Short mmCIF file of N, CA and C in Angstrom, two decimals:
data_model
loop_
_atom_site.label_atom_id
_atom_site.label_comp_id
_atom_site.label_asym_id
_atom_site.label_seq_id
_atom_site.Cartn_x
_atom_site.Cartn_y
_atom_site.Cartn_z
N MET A 6 0.90 -1.23 0.10
CA MET A 6 0.00 -0.01 0.18
C MET A 6 0.88 1.20 -0.10
N LEU A 7 1.82 1.27 0.61
CA LEU A 7 2.60 2.51 0.88
C LEU A 7 3.51 2.56 -0.15
N ILE A 8 4.13 1.50 -1.08
CA ILE A 8 4.68 1.79 -2.27
C ILE A 8 3.78 1.86 -3.51
N ASP A 9 2.56 1.55 -3.21
CA ASP A 9 1.81 2.18 -4.34
C ASP A 9 1.31 3.61 -4.23
N ILE A 10 1.43 4.19 -3.14
CA ILE A 10 1.04 5.73 -2.75
C ILE A 10 2.52 6.24 -3.13
N LEU A 11 3.75 5.68 -2.89
CA LEU A 11 4.76 6.61 -3.57
C LEU A 11 5.12 6.39 -5.03
N LYS A 12 4.54 5.11 -5.51
CA LYS A 12 4.56 5.09 -7.11
C LYS A 12 3.80 5.91 -7.50
N ARG A 13 2.45 6.33 -7.08
CA ARG A 13 1.66 7.31 -7.79
C ARG A 13 2.19 8.99 -7.41
N THR A 14 2.54 8.90 -6.29
CA THR A 14 3.17 10.58 -6.22
C THR A 14 4.50 10.54 -6.92
N LEU A 15 5.31 9.68 -7.02
CA LEU A 15 6.77 9.92 -7.64
C LEU A 15 6.61 9.69 -9.37
N HIS A 16 5.40 9.35 -9.79
CA HIS A 16 5.25 9.06 -11.28
C HIS A 16 6.09 10.05 -11.91
N GLU A 17 7.34 9.78 -12.74
CA GLU A 17 7.63 10.55 -13.82
C GLU A 17 8.13 11.79 -13.06
N LYS A 18 8.42 11.97 -11.68
CA LYS A 18 8.96 13.12 -11.27
C LYS A 18 10.74 13.21 -11.12
N GLY A 19 11.30 12.09 -11.43
CA GLY A 19 12.83 12.16 -11.35
C GLY A 19 13.48 11.80 -9.97
N LEU A 20 14.47 11.55 -10.29
CA LEU A 20 15.42 10.94 -8.89
C LEU A 20 15.74 11.83 -8.12
N TYR A 21 15.79 13.04 -8.16
CA TYR A 21 16.03 14.10 -6.99
C TYR A 21 14.89 14.20 -5.97
N PRO A 22 13.42 14.31 -6.59
CA PRO A 22 12.47 14.37 -5.50
C PRO A 22 12.44 13.06 -5.01
N PHE A 23 12.39 11.74 -5.46
CA PHE A 23 12.48 10.57 -4.79
C PHE A 23 13.66 10.37 -3.80
N LEU A 24 14.83 10.77 -3.80
CA LEU A 24 15.90 10.86 -3.01
C LEU A 24 15.68 11.75 -1.85
N MET A 25 14.96 12.98 -1.97
CA MET A 25 14.78 13.89 -1.14
C MET A 25 13.49 13.29 -0.09
N ILE A 26 12.67 12.77 -0.63
CA ILE A 26 11.59 12.31 0.11
C ILE A 26 12.13 10.97 0.94
N LEU A 27 13.13 10.00 0.34
CA LEU A 27 13.36 9.11 1.25
C LEU A 27 14.47 9.47 2.18
N PHE A 28 15.27 10.38 1.97
CA PHE A 28 16.23 10.84 2.85
C PHE A 28 15.29 11.50 4.25
N SER A 29 14.34 12.47 3.79
CA SER A 29 13.72 13.25 4.80
C SER A 29 12.91 12.29 5.65
N TRP A 30 12.16 11.24 5.18
CA TRP A 30 11.39 10.33 5.88
C TRP A 30 12.24 9.43 6.74
N THR A 31 13.55 9.09 6.34
CA THR A 31 14.22 8.24 6.83
C THR A 31 14.75 8.92 8.23
N TYR A 32 14.99 10.17 8.15
CA TYR A 32 15.89 11.26 8.94
C TYR A 32 14.42 11.35 10.01
N ALA A 33 13.40 11.40 9.78
CA ALA A 33 12.30 11.77 10.67
C ALA A 33 12.21 10.72 11.44
N PHE A 34 11.95 9.34 10.77
CA PHE A 34 12.02 8.06 11.26
C PHE A 34 13.05 7.89 12.56
N ILE A 35 14.33 8.26 12.19
CA ILE A 35 15.47 7.81 12.95
C ILE A 35 15.35 8.98 14.10
N LEU A 36 14.79 10.09 13.83
CA LEU A 36 14.53 11.04 14.98
C LEU A 36 13.62 10.49 15.91
N LEU A 37 12.29 10.25 15.56
CA LEU A 37 11.42 9.65 16.32
C LEU A 37 11.85 8.61 17.09
N LEU A 38 12.54 7.69 16.47
CA LEU A 38 12.90 6.27 17.23
C LEU A 38 13.88 6.65 18.42
N SER A 39 14.61 7.65 18.36
CA SER A 39 15.46 8.20 19.14
C SER A 39 15.07 8.95 20.14
N LEU A 40 13.84 9.53 19.98
CA LEU A 40 12.92 10.36 20.94
C LEU A 40 12.39 9.15 21.84
N LEU A 41 11.73 8.19 20.97
CA LEU A 41 11.09 7.31 22.01
C LEU A 41 12.26 6.41 22.86
N CYS A 42 13.27 6.25 22.24
CA CYS A 42 14.19 5.63 23.24
C CYS A 42 14.65 6.55 24.60
N GLU A 43 14.94 8.01 23.99
CA GLU A 43 14.94 8.65 25.32
C GLU A 43 13.97 8.77 26.37
N LEU A 44 12.85 8.80 25.88
CA LEU A 44 11.54 8.83 26.45
C LEU A 44 11.39 7.26 27.67
N ILE A 45 11.82 6.65 26.98
CA ILE A 45 11.66 4.93 27.67
C ILE A 45 12.74 5.01 29.00
N LEU A 46 14.08 5.69 28.52
CA LEU A 46 15.04 5.59 29.51
C LEU A 46 14.84 6.50 30.38
N TYR A 47 14.05 7.70 30.17
CA TYR A 47 13.64 8.63 31.16
C TYR A 47 12.53 8.26 31.80
N THR A 48 11.73 7.83 31.39
CA THR A 48 10.60 7.39 32.38
C THR A 48 11.02 6.02 33.31
N THR A 49 12.05 5.04 32.77
CA THR A 49 12.67 4.34 33.80
C THR A 49 13.30 4.55 34.67
N LYS A 50 13.84 5.84 34.56
CA LYS A 50 15.19 6.35 35.87
C LYS A 50 16.25 5.56 35.32
N VAL A 51 16.91 5.12 34.08
CA VAL A 51 17.77 4.52 33.68
C VAL A 51 18.61 5.68 33.95
N LYS A 52 20.22 5.43 34.65
CA LYS A 52 21.11 6.49 34.74
C LYS A 52 22.53 5.61 34.23
N TYR A 53 23.34 6.62 33.73
CA TYR A 53 24.53 6.36 33.40
C TYR A 53 25.50 6.70 34.25
N TYR A 54 26.27 5.89 34.66
CA TYR A 54 27.42 6.27 35.69
C TYR A 54 28.81 6.91 34.82
N ASN A 55 29.29 7.92 35.16
CA ASN A 55 30.45 8.75 34.66
C ASN A 55 31.27 8.94 35.61
N PRO A 56 32.49 8.59 36.00
CA PRO A 56 33.25 8.98 37.27
C PRO A 56 33.56 10.40 36.95
N ASP A 57 33.56 10.61 35.85
CA ASP A 57 34.52 12.28 35.59
C ASP A 57 33.54 13.12 36.07
N PHE A 58 32.30 12.94 35.72
CA PHE A 58 31.07 13.64 35.78
C PHE A 58 31.01 13.88 37.43
N GLN A 59 30.89 12.70 38.20
CA GLN A 59 30.81 12.65 39.33
C GLN A 59 31.89 13.31 40.35
N LYS A 60 33.11 13.16 39.84
CA LYS A 60 33.98 14.27 40.37
C LYS A 60 33.63 15.70 40.14
N LYS A 61 33.39 15.87 39.08
CA LYS A 61 32.97 17.47 39.20
C LYS A 61 31.99 17.67 39.56
N GLU A 62 30.71 17.13 39.97
CA GLU A 62 29.72 17.45 40.66
C GLU A 62 30.11 17.32 42.13
N ASP A 63 30.88 16.36 42.53
CA ASP A 63 31.38 16.53 44.24
C ASP A 63 32.24 17.79 44.32
N SER A 64 33.31 18.20 43.49
CA SER A 64 33.75 19.55 43.68
C SER A 64 33.31 20.62 43.61
N LYS A 65 31.71 20.76 42.83
CA LYS A 65 30.98 21.86 42.77
C LYS A 65 30.38 22.15 44.05
N LYS A 66 29.79 20.62 44.90
CA LYS A 66 29.08 20.65 45.90
C LYS A 66 30.07 21.12 47.37
N GLN A 67 31.61 20.70 47.37
CA GLN A 67 32.34 21.40 48.28
C GLN A 67 32.68 22.68 48.03
N LYS A 68 32.53 23.23 47.08
CA LYS A 68 32.84 24.53 46.71
C LYS A 68 31.83 25.47 47.35
N HIS A 69 30.15 24.85 47.20
CA HIS A 69 29.41 25.58 47.84
C HIS A 69 29.09 25.32 49.33
N ASN A 70 29.75 24.18 50.04
CA ASN A 70 29.42 24.22 51.46
C ASN A 70 30.48 24.83 52.08
#
């Protein structure tokens, strides 16, 4: 079904519009997929342990105290 719609819209349009549509939809799909992954990680409270970041945060806390 999707292929038929693409064939009708791109009939005799050329290669450039086809590539433009293909890349833009692929990019949009990747962005939505990464956003979905970010939301899942955020809602499940997954944290990444980074020792350098922890050291910087500890030094900032010590300066404020």
